[in-house]
PDB file of N, CA and C in Angstrom:
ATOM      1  N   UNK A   1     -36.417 -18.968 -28.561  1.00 47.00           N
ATOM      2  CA  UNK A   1     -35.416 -19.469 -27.633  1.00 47.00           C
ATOM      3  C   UNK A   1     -35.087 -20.922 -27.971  1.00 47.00           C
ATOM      4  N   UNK A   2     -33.693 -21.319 -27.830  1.00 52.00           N
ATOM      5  CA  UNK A   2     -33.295 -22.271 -28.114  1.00 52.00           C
ATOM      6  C   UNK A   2     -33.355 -23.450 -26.977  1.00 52.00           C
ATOM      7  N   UNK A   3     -34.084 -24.472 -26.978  1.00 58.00           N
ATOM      8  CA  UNK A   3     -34.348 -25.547 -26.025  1.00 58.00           C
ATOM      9  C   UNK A   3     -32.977 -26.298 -25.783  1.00 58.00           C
ATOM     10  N   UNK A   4     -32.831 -26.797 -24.742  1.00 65.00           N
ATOM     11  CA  UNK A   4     -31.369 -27.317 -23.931  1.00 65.00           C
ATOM     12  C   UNK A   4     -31.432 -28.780 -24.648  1.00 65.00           C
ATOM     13  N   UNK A   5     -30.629 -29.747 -25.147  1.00 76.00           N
ATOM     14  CA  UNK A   5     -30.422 -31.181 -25.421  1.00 76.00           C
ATOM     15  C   UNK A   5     -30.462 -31.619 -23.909  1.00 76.00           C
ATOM     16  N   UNK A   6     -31.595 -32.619 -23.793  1.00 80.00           N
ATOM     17  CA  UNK A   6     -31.611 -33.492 -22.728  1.00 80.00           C
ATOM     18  C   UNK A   6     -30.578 -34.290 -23.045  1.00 80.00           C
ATOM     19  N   UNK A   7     -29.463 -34.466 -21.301  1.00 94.00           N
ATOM     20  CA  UNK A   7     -28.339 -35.463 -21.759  1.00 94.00           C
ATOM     21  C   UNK A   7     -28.640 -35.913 -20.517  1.00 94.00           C
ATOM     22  N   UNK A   8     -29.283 -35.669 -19.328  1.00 96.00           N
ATOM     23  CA  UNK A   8     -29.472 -37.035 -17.951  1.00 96.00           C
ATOM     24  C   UNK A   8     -30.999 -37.288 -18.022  1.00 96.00           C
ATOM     25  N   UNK A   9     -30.805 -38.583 -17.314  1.00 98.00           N
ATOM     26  CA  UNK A   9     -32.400 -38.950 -17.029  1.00 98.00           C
ATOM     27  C   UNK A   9     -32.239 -39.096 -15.639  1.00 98.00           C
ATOM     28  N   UNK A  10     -33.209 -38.922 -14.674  1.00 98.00           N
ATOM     29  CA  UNK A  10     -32.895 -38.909 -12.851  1.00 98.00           C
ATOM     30  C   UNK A  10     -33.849 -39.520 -12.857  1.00 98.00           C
ATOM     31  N   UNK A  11     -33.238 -40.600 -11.554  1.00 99.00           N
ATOM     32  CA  UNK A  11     -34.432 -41.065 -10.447  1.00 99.00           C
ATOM     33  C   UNK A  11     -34.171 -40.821  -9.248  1.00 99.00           C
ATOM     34  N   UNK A  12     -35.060 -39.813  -8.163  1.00 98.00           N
ATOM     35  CA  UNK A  12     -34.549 -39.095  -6.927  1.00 98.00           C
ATOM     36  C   UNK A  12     -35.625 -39.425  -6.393  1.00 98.00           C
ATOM     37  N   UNK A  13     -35.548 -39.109  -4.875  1.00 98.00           N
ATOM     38  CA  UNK A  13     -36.467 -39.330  -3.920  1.00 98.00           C
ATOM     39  C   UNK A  13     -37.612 -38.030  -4.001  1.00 98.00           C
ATOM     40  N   UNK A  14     -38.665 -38.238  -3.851  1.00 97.00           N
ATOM     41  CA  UNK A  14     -39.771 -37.007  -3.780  1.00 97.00           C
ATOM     42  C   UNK A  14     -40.171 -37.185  -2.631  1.00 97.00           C
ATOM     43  N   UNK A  15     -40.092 -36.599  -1.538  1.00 97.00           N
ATOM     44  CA  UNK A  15     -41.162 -37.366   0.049  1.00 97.00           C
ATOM     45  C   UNK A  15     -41.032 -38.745   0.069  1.00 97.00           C
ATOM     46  N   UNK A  16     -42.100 -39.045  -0.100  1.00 98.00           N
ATOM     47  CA  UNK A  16     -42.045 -40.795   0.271  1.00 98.00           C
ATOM     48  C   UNK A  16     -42.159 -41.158  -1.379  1.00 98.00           C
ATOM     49  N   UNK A  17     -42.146 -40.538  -2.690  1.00 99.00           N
ATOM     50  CA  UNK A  17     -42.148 -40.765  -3.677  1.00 99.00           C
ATOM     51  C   UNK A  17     -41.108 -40.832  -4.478  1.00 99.00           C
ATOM     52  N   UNK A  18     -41.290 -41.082  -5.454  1.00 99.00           N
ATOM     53  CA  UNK A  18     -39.503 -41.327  -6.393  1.00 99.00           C
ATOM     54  C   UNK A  18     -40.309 -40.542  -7.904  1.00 99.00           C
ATOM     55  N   UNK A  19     -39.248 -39.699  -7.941  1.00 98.00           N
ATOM     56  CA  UNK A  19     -39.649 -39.112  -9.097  1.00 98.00           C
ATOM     57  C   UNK A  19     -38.409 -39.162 -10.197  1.00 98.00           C
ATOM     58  N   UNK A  20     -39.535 -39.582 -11.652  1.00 99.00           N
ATOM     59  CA  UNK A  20     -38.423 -39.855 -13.048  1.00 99.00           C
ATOM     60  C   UNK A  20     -38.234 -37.999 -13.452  1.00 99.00           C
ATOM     61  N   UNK A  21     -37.261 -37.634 -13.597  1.00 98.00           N
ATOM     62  CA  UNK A  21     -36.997 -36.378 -14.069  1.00 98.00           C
ATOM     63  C   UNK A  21     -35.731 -36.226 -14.914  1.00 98.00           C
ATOM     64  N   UNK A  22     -35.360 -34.770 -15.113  1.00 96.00           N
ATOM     65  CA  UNK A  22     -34.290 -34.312 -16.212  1.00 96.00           C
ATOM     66  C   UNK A  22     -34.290 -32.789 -15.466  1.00 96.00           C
ATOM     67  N   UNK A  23     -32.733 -32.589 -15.945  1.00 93.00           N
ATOM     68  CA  UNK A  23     -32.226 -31.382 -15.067  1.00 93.00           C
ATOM     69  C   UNK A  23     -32.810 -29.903 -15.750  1.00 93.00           C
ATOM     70  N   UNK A  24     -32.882 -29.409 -14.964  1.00 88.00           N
ATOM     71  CA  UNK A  24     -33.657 -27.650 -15.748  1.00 88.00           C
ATOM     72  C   UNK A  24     -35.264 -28.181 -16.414  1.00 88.00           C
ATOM     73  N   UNK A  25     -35.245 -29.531 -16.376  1.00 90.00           N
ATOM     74  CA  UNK A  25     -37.265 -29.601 -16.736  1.00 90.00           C
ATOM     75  C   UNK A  25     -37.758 -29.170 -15.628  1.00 90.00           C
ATOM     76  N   UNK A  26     -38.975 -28.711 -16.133  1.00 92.00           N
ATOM     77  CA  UNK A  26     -39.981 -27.949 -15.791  1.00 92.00           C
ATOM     78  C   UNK A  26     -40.962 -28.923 -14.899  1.00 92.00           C
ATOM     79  N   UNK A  27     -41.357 -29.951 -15.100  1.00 94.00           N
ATOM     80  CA  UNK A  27     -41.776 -31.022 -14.549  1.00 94.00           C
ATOM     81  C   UNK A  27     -41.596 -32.247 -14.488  1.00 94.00           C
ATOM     82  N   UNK A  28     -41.902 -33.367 -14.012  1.00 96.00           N
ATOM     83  CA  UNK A  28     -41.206 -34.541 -13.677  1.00 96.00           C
ATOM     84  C   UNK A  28     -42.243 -35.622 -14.551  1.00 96.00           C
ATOM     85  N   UNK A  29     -41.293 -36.492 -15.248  1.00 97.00           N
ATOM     86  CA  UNK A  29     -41.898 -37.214 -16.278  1.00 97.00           C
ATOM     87  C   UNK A  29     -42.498 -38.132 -15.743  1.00 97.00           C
ATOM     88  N   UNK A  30     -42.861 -38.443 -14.674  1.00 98.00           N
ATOM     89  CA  UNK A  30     -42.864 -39.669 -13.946  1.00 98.00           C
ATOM     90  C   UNK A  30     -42.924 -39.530 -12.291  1.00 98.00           C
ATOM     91  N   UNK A  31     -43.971 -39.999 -11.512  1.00 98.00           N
ATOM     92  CA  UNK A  31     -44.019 -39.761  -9.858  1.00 98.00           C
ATOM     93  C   UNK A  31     -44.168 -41.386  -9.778  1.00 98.00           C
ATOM     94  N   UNK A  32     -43.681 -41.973  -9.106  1.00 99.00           N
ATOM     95  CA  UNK A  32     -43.813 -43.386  -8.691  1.00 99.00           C
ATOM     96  C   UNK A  32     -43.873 -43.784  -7.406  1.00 99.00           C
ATOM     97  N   UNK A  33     -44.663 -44.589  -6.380  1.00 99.00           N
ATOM     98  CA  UNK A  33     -44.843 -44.900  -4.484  1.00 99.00           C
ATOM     99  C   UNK A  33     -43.490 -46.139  -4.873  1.00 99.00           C
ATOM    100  N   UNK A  34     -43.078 -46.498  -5.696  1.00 98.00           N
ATOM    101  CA  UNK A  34     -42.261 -47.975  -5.850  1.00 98.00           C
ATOM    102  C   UNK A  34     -40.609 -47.111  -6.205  1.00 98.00           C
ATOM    103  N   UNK A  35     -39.528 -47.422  -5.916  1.00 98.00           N
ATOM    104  CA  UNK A  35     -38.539 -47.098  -6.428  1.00 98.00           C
ATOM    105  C   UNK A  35     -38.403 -48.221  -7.789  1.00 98.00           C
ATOM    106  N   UNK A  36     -38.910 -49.605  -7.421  1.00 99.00           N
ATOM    107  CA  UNK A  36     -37.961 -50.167  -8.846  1.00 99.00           C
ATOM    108  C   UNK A  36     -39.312 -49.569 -10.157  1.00 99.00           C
ATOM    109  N   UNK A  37     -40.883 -49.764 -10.069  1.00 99.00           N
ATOM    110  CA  UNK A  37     -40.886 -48.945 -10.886  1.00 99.00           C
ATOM    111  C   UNK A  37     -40.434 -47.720 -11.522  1.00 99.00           C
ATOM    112  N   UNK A  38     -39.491 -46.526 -10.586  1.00 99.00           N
ATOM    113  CA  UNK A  38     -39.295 -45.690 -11.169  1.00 99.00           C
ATOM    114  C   UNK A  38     -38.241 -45.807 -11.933  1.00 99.00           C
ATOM    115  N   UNK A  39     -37.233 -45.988 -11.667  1.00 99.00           N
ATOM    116  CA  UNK A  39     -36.021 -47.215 -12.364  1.00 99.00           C
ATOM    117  C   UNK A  39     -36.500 -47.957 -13.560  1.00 99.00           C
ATOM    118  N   UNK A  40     -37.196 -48.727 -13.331  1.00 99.00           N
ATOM    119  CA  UNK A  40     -38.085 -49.293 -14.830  1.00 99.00           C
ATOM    120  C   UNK A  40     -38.018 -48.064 -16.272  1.00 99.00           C
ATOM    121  N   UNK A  41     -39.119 -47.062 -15.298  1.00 99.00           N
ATOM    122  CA  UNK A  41     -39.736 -46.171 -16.264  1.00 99.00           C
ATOM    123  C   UNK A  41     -38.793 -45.706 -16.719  1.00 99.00           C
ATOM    124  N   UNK A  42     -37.800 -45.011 -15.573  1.00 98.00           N
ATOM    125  CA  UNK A  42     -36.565 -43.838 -16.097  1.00 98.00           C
ATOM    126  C   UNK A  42     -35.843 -44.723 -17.281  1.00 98.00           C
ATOM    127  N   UNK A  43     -35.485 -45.739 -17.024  1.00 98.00           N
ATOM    128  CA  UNK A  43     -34.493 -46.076 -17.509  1.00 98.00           C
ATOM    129  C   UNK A  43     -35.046 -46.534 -19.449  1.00 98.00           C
ATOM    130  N   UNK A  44     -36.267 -47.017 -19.147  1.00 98.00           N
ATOM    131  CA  UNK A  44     -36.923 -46.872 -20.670  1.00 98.00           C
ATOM    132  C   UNK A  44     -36.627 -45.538 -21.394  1.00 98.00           C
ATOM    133  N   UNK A  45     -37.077 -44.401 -20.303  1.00 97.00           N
ATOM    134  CA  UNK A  45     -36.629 -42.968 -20.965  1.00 97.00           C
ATOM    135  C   UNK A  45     -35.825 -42.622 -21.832  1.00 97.00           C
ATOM    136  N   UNK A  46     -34.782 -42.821 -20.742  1.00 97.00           N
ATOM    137  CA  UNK A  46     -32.726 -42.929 -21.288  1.00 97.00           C
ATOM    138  C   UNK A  46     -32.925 -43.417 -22.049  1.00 97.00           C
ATOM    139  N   UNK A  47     -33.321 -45.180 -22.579  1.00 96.00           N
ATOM    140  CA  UNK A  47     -32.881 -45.288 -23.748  1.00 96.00           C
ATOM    141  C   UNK A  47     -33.502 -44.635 -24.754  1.00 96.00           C
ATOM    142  N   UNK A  48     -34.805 -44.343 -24.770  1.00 96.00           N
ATOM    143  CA  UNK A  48     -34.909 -43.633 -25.784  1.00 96.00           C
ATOM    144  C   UNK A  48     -34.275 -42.616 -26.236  1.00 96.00           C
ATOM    145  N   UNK A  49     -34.398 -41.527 -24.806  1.00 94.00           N
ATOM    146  CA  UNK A  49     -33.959 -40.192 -25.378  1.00 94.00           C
ATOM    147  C   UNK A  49     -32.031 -40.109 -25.489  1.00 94.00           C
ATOM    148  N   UNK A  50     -31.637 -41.644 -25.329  1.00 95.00           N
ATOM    149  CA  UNK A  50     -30.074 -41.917 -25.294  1.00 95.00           C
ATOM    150  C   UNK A  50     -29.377 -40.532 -24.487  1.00 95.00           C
ATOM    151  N   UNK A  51     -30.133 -40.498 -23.284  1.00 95.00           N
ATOM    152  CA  UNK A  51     -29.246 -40.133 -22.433  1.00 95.00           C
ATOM    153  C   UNK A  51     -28.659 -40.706 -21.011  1.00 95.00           C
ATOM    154  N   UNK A  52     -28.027 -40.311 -20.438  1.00 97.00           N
ATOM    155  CA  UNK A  52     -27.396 -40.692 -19.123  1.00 97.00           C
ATOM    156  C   UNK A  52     -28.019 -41.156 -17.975  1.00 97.00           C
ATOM    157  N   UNK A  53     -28.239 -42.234 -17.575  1.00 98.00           N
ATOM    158  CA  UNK A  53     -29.079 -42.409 -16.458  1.00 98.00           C
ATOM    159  C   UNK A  53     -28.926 -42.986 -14.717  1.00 98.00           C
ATOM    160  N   UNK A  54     -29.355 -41.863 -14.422  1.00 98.00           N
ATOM    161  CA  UNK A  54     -28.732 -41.687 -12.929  1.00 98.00           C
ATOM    162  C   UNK A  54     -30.128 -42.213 -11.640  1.00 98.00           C
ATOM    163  N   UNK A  55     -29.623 -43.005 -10.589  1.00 99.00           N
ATOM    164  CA  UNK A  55     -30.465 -43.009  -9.713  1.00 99.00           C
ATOM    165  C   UNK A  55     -30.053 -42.608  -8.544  1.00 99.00           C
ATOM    166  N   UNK A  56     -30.496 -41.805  -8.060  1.00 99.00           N
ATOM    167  CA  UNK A  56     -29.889 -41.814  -6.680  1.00 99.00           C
ATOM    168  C   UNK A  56     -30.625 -42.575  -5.400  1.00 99.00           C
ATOM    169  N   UNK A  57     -29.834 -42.626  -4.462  1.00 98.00           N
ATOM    170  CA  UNK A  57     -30.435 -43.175  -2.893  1.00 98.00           C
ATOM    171  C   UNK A  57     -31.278 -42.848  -2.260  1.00 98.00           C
ATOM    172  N   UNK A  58     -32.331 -42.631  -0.762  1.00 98.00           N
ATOM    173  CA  UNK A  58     -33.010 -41.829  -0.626  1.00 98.00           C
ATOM    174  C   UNK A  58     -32.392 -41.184   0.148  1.00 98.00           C
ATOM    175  N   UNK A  59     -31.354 -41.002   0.493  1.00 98.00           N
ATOM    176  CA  UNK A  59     -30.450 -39.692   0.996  1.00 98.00           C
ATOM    177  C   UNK A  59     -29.518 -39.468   0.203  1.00 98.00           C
ATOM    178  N   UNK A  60     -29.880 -39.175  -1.185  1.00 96.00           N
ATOM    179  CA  UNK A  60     -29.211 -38.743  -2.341  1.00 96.00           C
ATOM    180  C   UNK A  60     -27.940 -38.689  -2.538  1.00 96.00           C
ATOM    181  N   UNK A  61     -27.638 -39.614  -2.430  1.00 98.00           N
ATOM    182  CA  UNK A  61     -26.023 -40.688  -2.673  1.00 98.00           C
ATOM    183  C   UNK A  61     -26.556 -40.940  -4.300  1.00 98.00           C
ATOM    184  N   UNK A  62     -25.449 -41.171  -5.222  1.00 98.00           N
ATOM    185  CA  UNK A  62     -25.806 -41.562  -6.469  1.00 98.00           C
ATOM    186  C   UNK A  62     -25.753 -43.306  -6.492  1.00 98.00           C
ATOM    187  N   UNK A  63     -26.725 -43.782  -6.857  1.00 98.00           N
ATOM    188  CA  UNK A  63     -26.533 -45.459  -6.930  1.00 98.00           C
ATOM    189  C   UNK A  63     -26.297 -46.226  -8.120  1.00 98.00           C
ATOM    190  N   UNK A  64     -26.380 -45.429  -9.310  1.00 96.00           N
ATOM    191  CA  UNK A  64     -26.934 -46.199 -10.286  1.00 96.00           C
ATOM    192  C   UNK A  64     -26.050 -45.054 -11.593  1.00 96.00           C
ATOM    193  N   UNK A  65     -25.149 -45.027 -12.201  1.00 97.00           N
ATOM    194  CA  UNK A  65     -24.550 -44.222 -13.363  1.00 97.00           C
ATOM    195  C   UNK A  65     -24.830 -44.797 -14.575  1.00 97.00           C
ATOM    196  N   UNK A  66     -25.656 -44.766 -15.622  1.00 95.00           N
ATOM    197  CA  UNK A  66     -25.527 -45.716 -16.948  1.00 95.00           C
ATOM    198  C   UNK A  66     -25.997 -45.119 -18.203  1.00 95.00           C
ATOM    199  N   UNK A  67     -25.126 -45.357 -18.758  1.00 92.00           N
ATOM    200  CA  UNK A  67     -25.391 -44.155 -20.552  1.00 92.00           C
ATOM    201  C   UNK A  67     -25.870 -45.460 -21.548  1.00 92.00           C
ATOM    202  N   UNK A  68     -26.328 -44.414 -21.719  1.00 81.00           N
ATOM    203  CA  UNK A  68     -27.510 -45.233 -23.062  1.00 81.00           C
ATOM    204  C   UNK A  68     -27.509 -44.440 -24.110  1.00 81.00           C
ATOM    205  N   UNK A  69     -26.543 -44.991 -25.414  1.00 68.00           N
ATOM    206  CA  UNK A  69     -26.392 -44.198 -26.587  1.00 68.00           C
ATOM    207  C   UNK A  69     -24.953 -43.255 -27.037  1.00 68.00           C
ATOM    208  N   UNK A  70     -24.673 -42.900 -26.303  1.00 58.00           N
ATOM    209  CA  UNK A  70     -23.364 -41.839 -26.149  1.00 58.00           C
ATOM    210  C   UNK A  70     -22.355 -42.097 -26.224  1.00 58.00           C
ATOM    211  N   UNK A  71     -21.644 -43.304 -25.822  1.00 61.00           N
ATOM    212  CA  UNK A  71     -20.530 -43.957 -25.641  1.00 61.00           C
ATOM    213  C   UNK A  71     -19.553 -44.118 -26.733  1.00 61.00           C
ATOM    214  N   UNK A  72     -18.074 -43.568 -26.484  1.00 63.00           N
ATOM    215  CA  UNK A  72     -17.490 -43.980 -27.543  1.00 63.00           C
ATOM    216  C   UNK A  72     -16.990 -45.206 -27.996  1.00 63.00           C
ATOM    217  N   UNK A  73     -16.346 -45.393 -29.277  1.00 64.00           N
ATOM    218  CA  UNK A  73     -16.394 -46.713 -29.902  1.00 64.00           C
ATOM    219  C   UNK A  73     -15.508 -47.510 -29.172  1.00 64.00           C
ATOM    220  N   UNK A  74     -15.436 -48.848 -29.259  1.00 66.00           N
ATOM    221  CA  UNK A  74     -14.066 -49.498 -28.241  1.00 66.00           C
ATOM    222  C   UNK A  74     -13.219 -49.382 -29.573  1.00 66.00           C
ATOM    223  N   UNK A  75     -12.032 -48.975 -28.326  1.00 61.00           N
ATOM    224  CA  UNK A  75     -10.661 -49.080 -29.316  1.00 61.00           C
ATOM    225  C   UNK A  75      -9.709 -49.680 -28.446  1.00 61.00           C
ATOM    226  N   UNK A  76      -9.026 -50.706 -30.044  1.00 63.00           N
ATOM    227  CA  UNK A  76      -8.295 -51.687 -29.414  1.00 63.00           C
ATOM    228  C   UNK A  76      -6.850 -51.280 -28.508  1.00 63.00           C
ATOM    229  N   UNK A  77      -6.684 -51.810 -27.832  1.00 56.00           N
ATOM    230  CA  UNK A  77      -5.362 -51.317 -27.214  1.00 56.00           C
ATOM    231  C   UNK A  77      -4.143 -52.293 -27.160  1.00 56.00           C
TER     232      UNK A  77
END
C-alpha cells in the first residue's frame, strides 16, 4: 500500500492538552499541557517535513495558517 504525502502539520486542542498531529495519522507526534510549546514543536515539524502549518483555537477556530517549503516563486508583476 501506498503511504499518503504528509502536506499539514496541526496544533489542536486535546482536553486540557494540545496535541502536534497530521491528518489520517495514526497517532499524534506530540501531546503538550503548554500551547506555545506545542506551536514550537509543530512548527519545527513543518519545516522539516515542508508542510503546511495550522494551529487552531481551543474552540477550534483556525489561528495560525503558514507553509513551510511549498510556495510558489514570486513573480514580478
Amino acid at each position: 500500500m501506498k503511504s499518503k504525502k504528509i502536506s499539514q502539520t496541526w496544533v489542536s486542542p486535546r482536553g486540557r492538552d494540545w496535541m502536534v498531529h497530521h491528518p489520517h495519522g495514526k497517532r499524534a507526534s506530540g501531546i503538550f499541557e503548554d500551547k506555545a510549546d506545542a506551536v514550537d514543536f509543530g512548527r519545527q515539524v513543518s519545516r522539516r517535513l515542508k508542510t503546511e502549518f495550522i494551529v487552531q483555537k481551543r474552540n477550534g477556530e483556525i489561528q495560525i495558517k503558514d507553509s513551510h517549503g511549498n510556495d510558489p516563486p514570486q513573480t514580478k508583476g
